Short mmCIF file of C-alpha atoms in Angstrom, two decimals:
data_model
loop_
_atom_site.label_atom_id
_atom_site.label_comp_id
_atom_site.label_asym_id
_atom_site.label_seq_id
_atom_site.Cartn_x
_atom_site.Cartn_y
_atom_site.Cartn_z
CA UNK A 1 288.36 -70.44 55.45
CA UNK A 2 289.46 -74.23 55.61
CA UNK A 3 288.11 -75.99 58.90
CA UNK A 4 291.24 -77.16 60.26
CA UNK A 5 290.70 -78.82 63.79
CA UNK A 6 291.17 -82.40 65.45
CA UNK A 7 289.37 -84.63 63.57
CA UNK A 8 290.83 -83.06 60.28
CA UNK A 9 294.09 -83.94 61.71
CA UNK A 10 293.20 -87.25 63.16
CA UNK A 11 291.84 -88.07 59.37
CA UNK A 12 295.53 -87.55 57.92
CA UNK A 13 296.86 -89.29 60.56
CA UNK A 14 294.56 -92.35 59.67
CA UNK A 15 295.34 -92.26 56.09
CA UNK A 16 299.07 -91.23 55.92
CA UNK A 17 300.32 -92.95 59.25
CA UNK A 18 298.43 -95.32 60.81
CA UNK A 19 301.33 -96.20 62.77
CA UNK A 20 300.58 -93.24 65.24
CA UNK A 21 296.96 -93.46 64.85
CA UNK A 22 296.36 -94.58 68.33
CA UNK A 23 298.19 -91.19 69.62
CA UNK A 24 295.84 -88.36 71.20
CA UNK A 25 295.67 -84.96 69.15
CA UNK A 26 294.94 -81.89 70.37
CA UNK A 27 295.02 -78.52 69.37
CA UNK A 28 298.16 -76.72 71.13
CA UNK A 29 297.69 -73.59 72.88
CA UNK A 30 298.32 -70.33 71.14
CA UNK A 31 299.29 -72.71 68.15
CA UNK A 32 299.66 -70.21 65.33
CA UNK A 33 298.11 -68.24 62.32
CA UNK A 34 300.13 -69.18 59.75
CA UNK A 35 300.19 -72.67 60.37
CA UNK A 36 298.01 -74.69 62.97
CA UNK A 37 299.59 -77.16 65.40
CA UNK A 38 298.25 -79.84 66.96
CA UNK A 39 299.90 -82.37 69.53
CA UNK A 40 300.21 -85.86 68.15
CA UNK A 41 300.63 -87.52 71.45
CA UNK A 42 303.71 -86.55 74.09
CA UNK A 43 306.55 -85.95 72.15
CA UNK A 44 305.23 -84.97 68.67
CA UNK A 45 303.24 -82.18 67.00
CA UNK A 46 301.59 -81.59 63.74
CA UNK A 47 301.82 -78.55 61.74
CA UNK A 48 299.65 -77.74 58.98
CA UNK A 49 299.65 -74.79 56.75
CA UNK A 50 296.60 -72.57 57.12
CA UNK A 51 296.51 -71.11 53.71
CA UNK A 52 297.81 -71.57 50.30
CA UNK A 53 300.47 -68.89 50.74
CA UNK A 54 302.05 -70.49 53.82
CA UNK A 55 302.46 -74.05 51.92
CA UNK A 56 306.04 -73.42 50.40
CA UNK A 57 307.37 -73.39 53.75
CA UNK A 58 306.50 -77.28 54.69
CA UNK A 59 308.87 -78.44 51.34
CA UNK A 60 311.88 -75.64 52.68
CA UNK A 61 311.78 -76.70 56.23
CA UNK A 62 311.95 -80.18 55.53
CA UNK A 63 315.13 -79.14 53.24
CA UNK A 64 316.57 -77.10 55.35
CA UNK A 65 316.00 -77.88 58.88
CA UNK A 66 318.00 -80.67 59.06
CA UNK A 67 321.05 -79.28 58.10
CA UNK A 68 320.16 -76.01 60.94
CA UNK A 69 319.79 -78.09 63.44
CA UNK A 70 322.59 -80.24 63.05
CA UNK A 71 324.86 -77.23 63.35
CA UNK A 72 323.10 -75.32 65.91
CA UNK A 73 323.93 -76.00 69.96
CA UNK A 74 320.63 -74.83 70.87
CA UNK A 75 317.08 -77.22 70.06
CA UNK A 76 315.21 -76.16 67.34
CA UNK A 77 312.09 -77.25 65.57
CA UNK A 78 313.37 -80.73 63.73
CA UNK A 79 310.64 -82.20 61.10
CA UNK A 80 310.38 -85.83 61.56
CA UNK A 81 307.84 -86.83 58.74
CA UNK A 82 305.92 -84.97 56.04
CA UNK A 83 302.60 -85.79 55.03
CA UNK A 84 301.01 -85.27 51.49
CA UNK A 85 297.78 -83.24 50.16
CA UNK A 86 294.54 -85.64 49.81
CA UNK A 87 291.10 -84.64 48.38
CA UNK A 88 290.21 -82.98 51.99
CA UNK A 89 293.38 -81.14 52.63
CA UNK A 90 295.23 -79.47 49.67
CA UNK A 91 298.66 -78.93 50.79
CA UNK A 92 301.76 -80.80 52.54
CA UNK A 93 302.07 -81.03 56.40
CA UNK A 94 304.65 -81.97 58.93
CA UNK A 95 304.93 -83.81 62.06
CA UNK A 96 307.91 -82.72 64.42
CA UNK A 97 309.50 -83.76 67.48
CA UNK A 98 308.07 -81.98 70.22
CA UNK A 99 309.90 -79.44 72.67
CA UNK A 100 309.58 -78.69 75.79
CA UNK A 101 308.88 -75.65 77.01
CA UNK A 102 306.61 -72.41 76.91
CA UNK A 103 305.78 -69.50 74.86
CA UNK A 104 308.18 -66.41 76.09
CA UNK A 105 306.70 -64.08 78.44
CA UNK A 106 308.18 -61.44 80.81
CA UNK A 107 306.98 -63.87 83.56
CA UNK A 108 308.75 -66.86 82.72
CA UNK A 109 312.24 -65.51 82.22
CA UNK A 110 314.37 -65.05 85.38
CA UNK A 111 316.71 -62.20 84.12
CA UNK A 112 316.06 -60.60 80.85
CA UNK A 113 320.05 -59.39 80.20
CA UNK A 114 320.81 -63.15 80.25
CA UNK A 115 317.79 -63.85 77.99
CA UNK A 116 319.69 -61.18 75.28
CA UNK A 117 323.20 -63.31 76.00
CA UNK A 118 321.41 -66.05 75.23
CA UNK A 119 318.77 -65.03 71.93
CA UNK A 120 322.14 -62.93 70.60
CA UNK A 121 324.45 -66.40 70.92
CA UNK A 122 321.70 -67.92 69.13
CA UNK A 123 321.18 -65.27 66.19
CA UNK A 124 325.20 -65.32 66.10
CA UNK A 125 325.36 -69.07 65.84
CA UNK A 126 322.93 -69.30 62.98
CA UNK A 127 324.51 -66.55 61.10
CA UNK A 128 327.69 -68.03 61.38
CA UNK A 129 326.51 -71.20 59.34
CA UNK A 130 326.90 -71.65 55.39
CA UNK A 131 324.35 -69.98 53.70
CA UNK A 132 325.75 -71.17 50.40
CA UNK A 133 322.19 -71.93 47.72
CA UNK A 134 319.94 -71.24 51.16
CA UNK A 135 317.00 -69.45 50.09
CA UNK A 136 316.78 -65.70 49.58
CA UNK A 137 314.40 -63.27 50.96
CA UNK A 138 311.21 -63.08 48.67
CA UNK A 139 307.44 -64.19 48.60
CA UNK A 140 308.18 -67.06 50.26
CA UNK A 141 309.30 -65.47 53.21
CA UNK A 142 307.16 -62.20 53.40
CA UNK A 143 311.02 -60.59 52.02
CA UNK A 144 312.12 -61.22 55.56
CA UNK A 145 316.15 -60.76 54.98
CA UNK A 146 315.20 -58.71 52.57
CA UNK A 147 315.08 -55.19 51.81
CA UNK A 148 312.78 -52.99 53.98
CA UNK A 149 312.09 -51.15 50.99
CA UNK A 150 309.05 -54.01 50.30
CA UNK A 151 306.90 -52.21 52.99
CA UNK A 152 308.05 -48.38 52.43
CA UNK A 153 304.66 -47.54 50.98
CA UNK A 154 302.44 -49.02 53.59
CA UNK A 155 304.84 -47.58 56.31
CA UNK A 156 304.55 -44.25 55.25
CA UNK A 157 300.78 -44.97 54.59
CA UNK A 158 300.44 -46.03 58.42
CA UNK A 159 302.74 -43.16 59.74
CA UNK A 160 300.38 -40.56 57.98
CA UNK A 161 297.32 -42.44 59.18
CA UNK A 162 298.35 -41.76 62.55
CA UNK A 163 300.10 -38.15 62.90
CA UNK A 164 297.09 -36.98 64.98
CA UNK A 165 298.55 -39.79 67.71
CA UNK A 166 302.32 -40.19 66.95
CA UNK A 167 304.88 -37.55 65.84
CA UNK A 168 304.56 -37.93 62.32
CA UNK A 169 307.76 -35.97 61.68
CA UNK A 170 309.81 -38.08 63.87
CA UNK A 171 308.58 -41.35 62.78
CA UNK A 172 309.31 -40.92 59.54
CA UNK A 173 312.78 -39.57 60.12
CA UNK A 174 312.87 -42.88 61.78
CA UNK A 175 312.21 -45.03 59.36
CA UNK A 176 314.14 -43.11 56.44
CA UNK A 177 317.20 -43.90 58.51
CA UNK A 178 316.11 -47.50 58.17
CA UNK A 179 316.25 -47.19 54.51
CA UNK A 180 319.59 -45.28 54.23
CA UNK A 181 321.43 -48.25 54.17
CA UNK A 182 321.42 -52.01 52.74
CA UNK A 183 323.51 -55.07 54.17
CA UNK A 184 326.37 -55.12 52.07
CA UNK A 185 327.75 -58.51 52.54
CA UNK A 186 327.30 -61.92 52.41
CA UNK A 187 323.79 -63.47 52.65
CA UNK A 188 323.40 -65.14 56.32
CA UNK A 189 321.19 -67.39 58.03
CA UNK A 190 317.59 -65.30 59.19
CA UNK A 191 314.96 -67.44 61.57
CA UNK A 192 312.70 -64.31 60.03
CA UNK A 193 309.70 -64.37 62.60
CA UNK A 194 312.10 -63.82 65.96
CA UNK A 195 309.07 -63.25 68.59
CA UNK A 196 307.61 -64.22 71.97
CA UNK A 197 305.81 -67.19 70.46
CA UNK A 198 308.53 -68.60 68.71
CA UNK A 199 310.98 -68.76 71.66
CA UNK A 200 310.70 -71.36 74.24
CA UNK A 201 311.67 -70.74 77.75
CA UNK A 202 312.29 -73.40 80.59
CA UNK A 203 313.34 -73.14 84.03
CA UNK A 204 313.56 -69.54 83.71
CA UNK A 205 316.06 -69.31 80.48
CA UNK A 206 315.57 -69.92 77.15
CA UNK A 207 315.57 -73.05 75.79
CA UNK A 208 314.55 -73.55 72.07
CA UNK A 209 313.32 -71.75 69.02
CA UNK A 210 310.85 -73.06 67.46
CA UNK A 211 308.75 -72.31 63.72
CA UNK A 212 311.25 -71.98 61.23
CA UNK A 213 308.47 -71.21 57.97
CA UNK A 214 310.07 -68.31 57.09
CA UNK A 215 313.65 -68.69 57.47
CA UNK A 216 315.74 -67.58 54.78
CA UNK A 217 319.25 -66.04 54.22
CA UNK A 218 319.33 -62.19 53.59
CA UNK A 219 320.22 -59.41 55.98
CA UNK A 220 320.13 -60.00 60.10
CA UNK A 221 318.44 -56.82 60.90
CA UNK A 222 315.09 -58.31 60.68
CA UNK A 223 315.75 -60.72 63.23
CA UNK A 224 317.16 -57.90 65.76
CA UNK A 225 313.59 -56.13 65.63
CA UNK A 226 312.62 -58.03 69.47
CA UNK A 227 315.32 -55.32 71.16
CA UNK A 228 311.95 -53.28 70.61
CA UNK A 229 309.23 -55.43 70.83
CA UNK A 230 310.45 -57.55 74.32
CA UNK A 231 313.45 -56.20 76.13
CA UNK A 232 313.83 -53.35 78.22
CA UNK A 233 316.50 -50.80 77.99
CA UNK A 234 319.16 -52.47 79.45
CA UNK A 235 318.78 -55.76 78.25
CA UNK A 236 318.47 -54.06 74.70
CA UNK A 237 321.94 -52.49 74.96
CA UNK A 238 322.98 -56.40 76.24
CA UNK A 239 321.20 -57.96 73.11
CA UNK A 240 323.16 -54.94 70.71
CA UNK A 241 326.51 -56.09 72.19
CA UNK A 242 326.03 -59.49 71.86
CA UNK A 243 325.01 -59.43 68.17
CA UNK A 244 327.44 -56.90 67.10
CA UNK A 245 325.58 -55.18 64.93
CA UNK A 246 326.86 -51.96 63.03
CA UNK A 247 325.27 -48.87 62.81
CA UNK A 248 323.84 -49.47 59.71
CA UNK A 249 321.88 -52.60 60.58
CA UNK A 250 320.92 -51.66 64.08
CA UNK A 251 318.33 -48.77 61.97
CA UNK A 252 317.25 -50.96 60.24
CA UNK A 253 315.83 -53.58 63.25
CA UNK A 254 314.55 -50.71 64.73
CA UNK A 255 312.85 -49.82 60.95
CA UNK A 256 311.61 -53.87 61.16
CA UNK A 257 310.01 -53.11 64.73
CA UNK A 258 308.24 -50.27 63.62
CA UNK A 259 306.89 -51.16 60.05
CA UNK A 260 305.20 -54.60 62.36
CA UNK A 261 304.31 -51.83 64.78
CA UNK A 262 302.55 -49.03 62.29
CA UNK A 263 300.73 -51.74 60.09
CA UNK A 264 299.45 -53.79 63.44
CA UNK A 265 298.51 -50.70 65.30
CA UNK A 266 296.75 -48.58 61.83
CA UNK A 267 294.63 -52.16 60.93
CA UNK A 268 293.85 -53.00 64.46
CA UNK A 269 293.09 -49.36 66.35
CA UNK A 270 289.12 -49.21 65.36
CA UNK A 271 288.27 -53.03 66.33
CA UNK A 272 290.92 -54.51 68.48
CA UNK A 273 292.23 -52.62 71.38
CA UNK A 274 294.45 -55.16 72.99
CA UNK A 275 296.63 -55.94 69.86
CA UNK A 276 296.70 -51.81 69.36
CA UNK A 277 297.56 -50.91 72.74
CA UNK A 278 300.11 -53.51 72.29
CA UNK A 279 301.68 -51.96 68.80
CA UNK A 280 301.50 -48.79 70.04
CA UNK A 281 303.66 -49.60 73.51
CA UNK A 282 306.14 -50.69 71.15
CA UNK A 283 305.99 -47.51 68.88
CA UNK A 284 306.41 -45.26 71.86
CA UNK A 285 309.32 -47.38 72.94
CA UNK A 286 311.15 -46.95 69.32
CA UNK A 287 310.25 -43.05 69.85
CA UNK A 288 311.85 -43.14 73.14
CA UNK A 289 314.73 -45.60 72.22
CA UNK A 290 315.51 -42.77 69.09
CA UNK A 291 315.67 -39.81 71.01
CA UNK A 292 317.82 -41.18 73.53
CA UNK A 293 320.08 -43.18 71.37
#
C-alpha cells in the first residue's frame, strides 16, 4: 500500500504550489479510507486518493462540484485547485476550502428530529437540481444510485453466513422487498456515501456535508439508508416525512442499510468486534424497524 502521510503531501505541495508551501500540513482526524486528507494550513485541506479505484472521483468532483454548490443553500465540500500525478504519486489530488465543523455524533447534535428536518431539506434540495448529463450510477460510484441488484449475491451470501445469529428467514424477506421495486423516474442528484463522517455538525445542528467522491445521479434510496444507521425511531419517521419518499423507495433504503450492515458485520465478526457490534446494532434495528412498520 502507497505511504501517503505529511511529507508526501508537503512534497506536492513544493512542486505543484509553492505558493502555499509555507502552510502547516497535517493529517486530519478520522480523515478517510478512500481518500486521505490532510490540512493545508487554517482554511484548506488536501485530499488525495488512496487507491487507483478511488482516482476517477478527483476529475468528477472538480466537474461537478461547482455547479452543486452553487445551487445548494447549505456548505458543501468546494475544490479550489487540483494537483497532477508526478513520478512519486500516480494520480490527481485536490485542495479544498476548509469547513468548519465536526464529524456527526449523537453527542454533538442538540435534537436529533431537527437533525432529520435538516439532512431531509438537504437530500430534497440536491434532488431538486438538474441532473441533466450528471453521471450515472456505475464503477465509479460503487453503483450508488444504482440498482441494489449489484450486491444481491453477496447479501444473500452474508444473510446465510449468519442465520445461526439473525433470523435468516426474515432478513431475507427483508431484503427481497428491497428488490421488488426500481425508481421509475427521472435520474436525481445522490451525495452516495450519506454517513456520520460525512456530515458536519456545529453549535449543535448540522452544518455542512462534506466528501462528495461518489456522488452521482440515480435513485435517492441509497442516500435514505442513515434513518437506520443514526436516528432513532422518532426522528426516523421525521427524516421519512421530510424526504417524501414512497413506499417503494423507503424498502429499498432500508435494503441499502442492511446490505452495508450484512457485508460489514459477516467480514468483520472473527477480527474486529467494535465495527461488528456496530453492524449488527444496526441489523437488529432494521429487524425491529420491519416488524413494527
Amino acid at each position: 500500500m502507497m505511504m501517503i502521510n505529511s511529507d508526501l503531501v508537503a512534497r506536492l505541495i513544493n512542486e505543484q504550489f509553492p505558493e502555499w508551501s509555507h502552510l502547516y500540513i497535517k493529517p486530519v482526524k478520522n480523515g478517510g479510507n478512500d481518500n486521505r486528507t490532510f490540512h493545508l494550513g487554517d482554511q484548506m485541506s488536501v485530499r488525495l486518493p488512496s487507491a487507483a479505484g478511488y482516482a476517477p472521483q478527483v476529475e468528477k468532483e472538480h466537474k461537478w462540484l461547482p455547479i452543486l454548490a452553487e445551487k445548494l443553500s447549505w456548505p458543501v465540500s468546494t475544490p479550489i485547485a487540483k494537483g497532477n500525478p508526478n513520478k512519486e504519486y500516480p494520480w490527481s489530488w485536490s485542495i479544498y476550502k476548509w469547513l468548519e465543523g465536526d464529524p456527526l455524533t449523537h453527542n454533538n447534535i442538540d435534537n436529533l428530529n431537527q437533525l432529520a428536518k435538516d439532512l431531509g431539506s438537504f437530500l430534497i434540495e440536491l434532488q431538486s437540481i438538474d441532473a441533466s448529463g450528471g453521471p450515472l450510477a456505475g464503477k465509479h460510484n460503487f453503483y450508488r444510485g444504482g440498482s441494489l441488484s449489484k450486491y444481491n449475491k453477496e447479501s444473500r451470501n452474508a444473510i446465510e453466513n449468519n442465520s445461526d445469529t439473525f433470523d435468516g428467514g426474515l432478513l431475507s424477506e427483508i431484503w427481497s422487498l428491497a428488490l421488488d421495486s426500481e425508481w421509475g423516474s427521472e435520474p436525481v442528484w445522490v451525495h452516495g456515501d450519506i454517513a456520520p463522517g460525512n456530515l458536519l455538525a456545529k453549535e449543535g445542528k448540522l452544518c455542512s456535508v462534506i466528501d462528495f467522491g461518489i456522488v452521482g445521479v440515480g435513485d435517492p434510496s441509497c442516500d435514505a439508508a442513515i434513518a437506520w444507521t443514526f436516528f432513532d425511531d422518532t426522528s426516523r419517521r421525521v427524516f421519512r416525512n421530510e424526504i417524501n419518499l414512497d413506499e417503494g423507495t423507503w424498502n429499498r433504503a432500508r435494503g441499502w442499510a442492511l446490505w452495508k450492515a450484512l457485508i460489514t458485520y459477516d467480514s468483520h465478526k472473527n477480527f474486529d468486534k467494535v465495527r461488528a457490534e456496530e453492524a449488527s446494532n444496526i441489523i437488529w434495528t432494521i429487524i425491529e424497524d420491519y416488524k413494527n412498520s
